[in-house]
Amino acid sequence: MNAHVLHNDPDRLFPADPGTRAVARRIYAATAELPILSPHGHVPPVWLADDVPFRDPTSLLVTPDHYITRILHAGGLELFQLGVGRPDFDETSARAGFRLFCEHWADFDGTAMRYWMIDQLVSIFGVTQRPSAQTADAIYDQIADWIARASSRPRALMDAFGIEFLATTDDPCDDLGFHDVLAADASFSARHRVVPTFRPDKYLEPGRPDWVASLDALAQACDIDCGTLAGFTAAMEDRRAYFAAHGAVSSDHSHADLETLILEPADAQRLFTAARAGVATPSECDVLRRHLVTDQMRMACDDGLVMTLHPGIIRSHDEAAMRTYGADIGCDIPARVEVAHALRTGLEAYGNHPNFHLVLFTCDETVYSREVAPLAGWYRGVYIGVPWWFLDQPEAVLRFKRAVTGMAGFSRLSGMVDDTRAFCSIPARHDMSRRLDAAHLAELVVTHQLDEDEAVAVAIRLVADNPRQVFKI
Amino acid sequence: MNAHVLHNDPDRLFPADPGTRAVARRIYAATAELPILSPHGHVPPVWLADDVPFRDPTSLLVTPDHYITRILHAGGLELFQLGVGRPDFDETSARAGFRLFCEHWADFDGTAMRYWMIDQLVSIFGVTQRPSAQTADAIYDQIADWIARASSRPRALMDAFGIEFLATTDDPCDDLGFHDVLAADASFSARHRVVPTFRPDKYLEPGRPDWVASLDALAQACDIDCGTLAGFTAAMEDRRAYFAAHGAVSSDHSHADLETLILEPADAQRLFTAARAGVATPSECDVLRRHLVTDQMRMACDDGLVMTLHPGIIRSHDEAAMRTYGADIGCDIPARVEVAHALRTGLEAYGNHPNFHLVLFTCDETVYSREVAPLAGWYRGVYIGVPWWFLDQPEAVLRFKRAVTGMAGFSRLSGMVDDTRAFCSIPARHDMSRRLDAAHLAELVVTHQLDEDEAVAVAIRLVADNPRQVFKI
Amino acid sequence: MNAHVLHNDPDRLFPADPGTRAVARRIYAATAELPILSPHGHVPPVWLADDVPFRDPTSLLVTPDHYITRILHAGGLELFQLGVGRPDFDETSARAGFRLFCEHWADFDGTAMRYWMIDQLVSIFGVTQRPSAQTADAIYDQIADWIARASSRPRALMDAFGIEFLATTDDPCDDLGFHDVLAADASFSARHRVVPTFRPDKYLEPGRPDWVASLDALAQACDIDCGTLAGFTAAMEDRRAYFAAHGAVSSDHSHADLETLILEPADAQRLFTAARAGVATPSECDVLRRHLVTDQMRMACDDGLVMTLHPGIIRSHDEAAMRTYGADIGCDIPARVEVAHALRTGLEAYGNHPNFHLVLFTCDETVYSREVAPLAGWYRGVYIGVPWWFLDQPEAVLRFKRAVTGMAGFSRLSGMVDDTRAFCSIPARHDMSRRLDAAHLAELVVTHQLDEDEAVAVAIRLVADNPRQVFKI
């Protein structure tokens, strides 16, 4: 193999030991071709509704992927060079941005971003040249040619990629018109379910400067007065019902901590009033937020929407960068998180409710064995979310599996969640997950902790059954 | 090998690489047949004293094992279906409970519970059918037949299992009559030492609602007035001496944190009085508890009882379940623990005392490399407890070994502690530990970090010498 | 191979799987002979300036190495038996101390200390007998013979060890005379750069009892009045400039936490005045210290000195030992550390400044994947320090690599820093690092996450390019 030729080795990510690798190959074969279920992610629904063609290679692969832009920023580039925050990013700029990315290719050595990118370059675009200053233009042209084809439109890719179920992430006030368009296309919707996800974070954060404005928008969206907590609660329930009626299976929540608490109604109303009036202290806002998030658990018992929690991220750690480029550009940084004490009140109230499913994600891997696996091994409603964001590279995924399965088994796992904005990376991400499932299960087989037929059954369950059961698909 | 036939592979848990596996086999051979020393566990002494026959397969293998019942609870079963809290658990119920366990067998895929259970099923009961709805009755019958044999009584099993030393866990007010019975049986006690362990937690927690009642019981047990701190201290010293005279080698402690402090006598007395009167605040109760636990360290220097610490567990996280079923049913959840600051006062006072041995356990693996190994690598009295509870599965045990030995070596390790209520799992648990010792040592040998003769010596030391030295057996 | 003969296996630390090992060998071959760059360590510059012969084997290998003395302390020895704090440590005592070390050799089984020691014994001193009571004297004599040779003087060893760049650690008031001596030796300095490192900790800790005295010394050293904060700041800038002029490339900082903050000038002056007067509270002293450390970040942007942070150590945890023997004897214990919140203020102000390089070390491995790699993957000035102190053994180093490279790649790594006082262990430590680089990279190659030519390029970059770029060598 010429080292400079990109290729997707059929044994990639499998254990090095030949005996273990042979077992991994057999396990992987059982899931490699199964359809993709993607119960949480960030693909804009408009792409599918309008079947928008992708613009150029940089806008497709670099600009929207904050995993990539952050490393290039650390390496000295300015985000605008990569198209971030530039509606005026023309073909010349895109080509120049792509060349910068290729020049910095070695900065991705050893990273998951390199793995996903090569998987896409080879299997989707047919690129086999290693990115570099010399090859940048040729690769750019090759991808641009691919983009120009009708078969490269998002809806066609849903078939090509084998995506059966795809959840987007949406504002509670969204009218879900794009989802309606897709549902109305009988031919498309016979083969694919594209559903919204209820993401109410900003309505649950009374400390945000835009909170009152958000509540006003919410009131307008459902024609319910949000001047009182009772009104706000009714509005939330109304929008959750609207989402559920449009196919949503889950709500998604990302706050600084996981603290749950249930205030006395009068106390809750008092804090709500103060927050609306802008006179609540930061700590009162935190208390109210925790109450409101815990109240979403109650609603989940009623309406059955699965609750996913993505806590413990310091958003826009680099405030100067945020002021220039906005949010979600790659400078969010994880922080320590506490789970067992924080969730206690909520789980005591709702944790074993037959209708309640809570999927716990974390960027703090210390809680895997200490708190998350123990909680999911007792409470019927608690499921272990797969590794998320900074922990979705191969080694971290294996650490996760080794940390949780010894105590909690496989029945408490959520199944793969790609959580991505990078549409074309979805197959590579799910394939990586299946390969790592096989790698981990093969280890158990060769150390005689699982028989091979059981390992194959587990692999299939992780890809096909667990997501359906946990996310009620 | 028919995949559906259970068997205990002779190479189980050994590394996959053939060269490393061959080394592991040779190391394991040196310890496989050594007698079992179990310096901390939860076998009820009455079983041995009265040589009580086991009741039925469910009561033997499922009901008392909260590792197993917790997963079944998460999987949707009610604990009463498994016999928890049911003195009326008759044969029909037991058989039904066992079937439920077998139906949920796949929920244990990849877990240590599956490993231990198969080891027992095959090597103790001769079961070779994989548990399932179809095989449940046959397996139940086979185990019931085994139970009915005279050779399956607890005392006979002490021989069959090769258990030389077994420590139970006992209330300070216990008269240790069961231990007396065993000691009086010259034939039994020539082959086995069964000793009590002093477990004073509830007497050291002034914040517990039953604390004053506990003190009254203590006063009665040793005929010392516990109305003053001096009296309480004398009573504690008296009962520790009583335990030591009955063969105890250690005291065991499990509180929410590891904080040590030494109050001025007058302050201590003042808090003690307030707590007795029920007027101490929660934080005063914490302070007093920390003082009382630290005072146990002082007593340990005097009477030589080894001190084991099992901190950082949120007891009965699911309070509703506890109200129904009581404690120790599987809903305890670990929490973050801090060691280095917390123990400083206690270790400065007693940490290098020649009579003082402290064995540190944790369910928070973040402290292994950061705090526990560094402390044990300096203080003469501090030893590293082997992985405990949620961390006793194979992968976690290997993580532990890789986390602590590089800095602290093997001389600072406690040796295997099974900590189990599941009597028949004791051989499987110790065998697992020896296999993992061999696996880890083999890795060091093949990477040329240890010669094979040294690795064999270490393996023997971990099984035979370290527990004797650390626990003063 | 006779098991009792020490030898340095050419494959040591390489993965066991034969295929992976073959790759590791080829990668290692590319860096094995490259010169050593040591940008942070604790070799006393007087050794090189005066080319002082080493005294005896114990003083060379045991006494100054707190990694070793701490384990021997835990094992029951008194530090004075090993020469700690004994100017009167004569040949008889040294020989007796060395024998004690050899008798306790098995206490080092499985540790990095054993690995480094064997590497030195074999490759530097030609010792092939395993240390023991029986072999102690012969080994002692063999090393003593080696010490007596002219070729064993420190300056000659700089050539023999292939050390091209060596940074010492120095007090800001130091006149750097020893460095002047070395720089003046044209023949030596043509082959070796020995530079100072600015270590201002004690001047930045207003809570230390010797702080005012330190400021007086500082004032004298640079003839600037330190009675005001402006004066202190000018003095700091003056000494940093002095160090830079003498070749320093970095400043080193080790405080209890990483908190950064920037006070209003008037507030800072007020706290400074209070602290000078001895009337600042402990918490005011902490605030002032954080301000002063953050101000070193500002200075780093101006003068370009790289900033290395070594936080989170409880110094002299065993105060009684410190009272007897002083600091740095082996009883420092790591504690939990928080990075992302703590550094936010400092990084927002300086984190992307083109002149600013910050190298983050930690003894708390939980922050690798959660905070350190994410920060270094965004901020241009943040680099990931290699594993430090309690985490520099092989398994911990591999954990580190697996924790950070999947997200941050290799371009954000500092390269090897040995941080050692044990001069003769420098080659063994750098060789270990290169072997582990090769081991890790080989894993990536055989799992098809990196091509072998790329892995070789990365290995060279980690040894040769990263330290030069990160430390501005």
Tab-separated table of C-alpha atoms in Angstrom, chain B residues 352 378 380, chain C residues 63 69 73 76-89 316 318-331:
chain	number	residue	atom	x	y	z
B	352	ASN	CA	3.463	6.516	60.357
B	378	TRP	CA	4.719	7.675	51.619
B	380	ARG	CA	3.862	3.585	56.422
C	63	THR	CA	19.383	10.402	48.208
C	69	THR	CA	13.108	7.710	48.980
C	73	HIS	CA	10.025	5.531	53.705
C	76	GLY	CA	9.845	1.433	56.969
C	77	LEU	CA	13.193	3.163	56.440
C	78	GLU	CA	14.108	6.504	57.908
C	79	LEU	CA	15.193	9.097	55.374
C	80	PHE	CA	18.420	9.840	57.232
C	81	GLN	CA	19.462	6.237	56.548
C	82	LEU	CA	19.432	7.183	52.879
C	83	GLY	CA	21.431	10.367	53.340
C	84	VAL	CA	18.553	12.832	53.265
C	85	GLY	CA	19.438	15.940	55.257
C	86	ARG	CA	22.874	14.582	56.182
C	87	PRO	CA	25.883	16.650	55.183
C	88	ASP	CA	27.870	14.113	57.256
C	89	PHE	CA	26.860	11.178	55.052
C	316	SER	CA	4.743	18.495	52.468
C	318	ASP	CA	3.395	15.045	56.238
C	319	GLU	CA	4.367	18.131	58.202
C	320	ALA	CA	6.329	16.228	60.823
C	321	ALA	CA	8.593	14.821	58.118
C	322	MET	CA	9.023	18.281	56.651
C	323	ARG	CA	10.013	19.704	60.024
C	324	THR	CA	12.722	17.046	60.253
C	325	TYR	CA	13.971	16.935	56.675
C	326	GLY	CA	12.701	20.017	54.863
C	327	ALA	CA	10.809	20.196	51.580
C	328	ASP	CA	10.955	18.009	48.453
C	329	ILE	CA	11.591	14.754	50.269
C	330	GLY	CA	8.736	12.756	48.800
C	331	CYS	CA	5.687	13.583	50.880
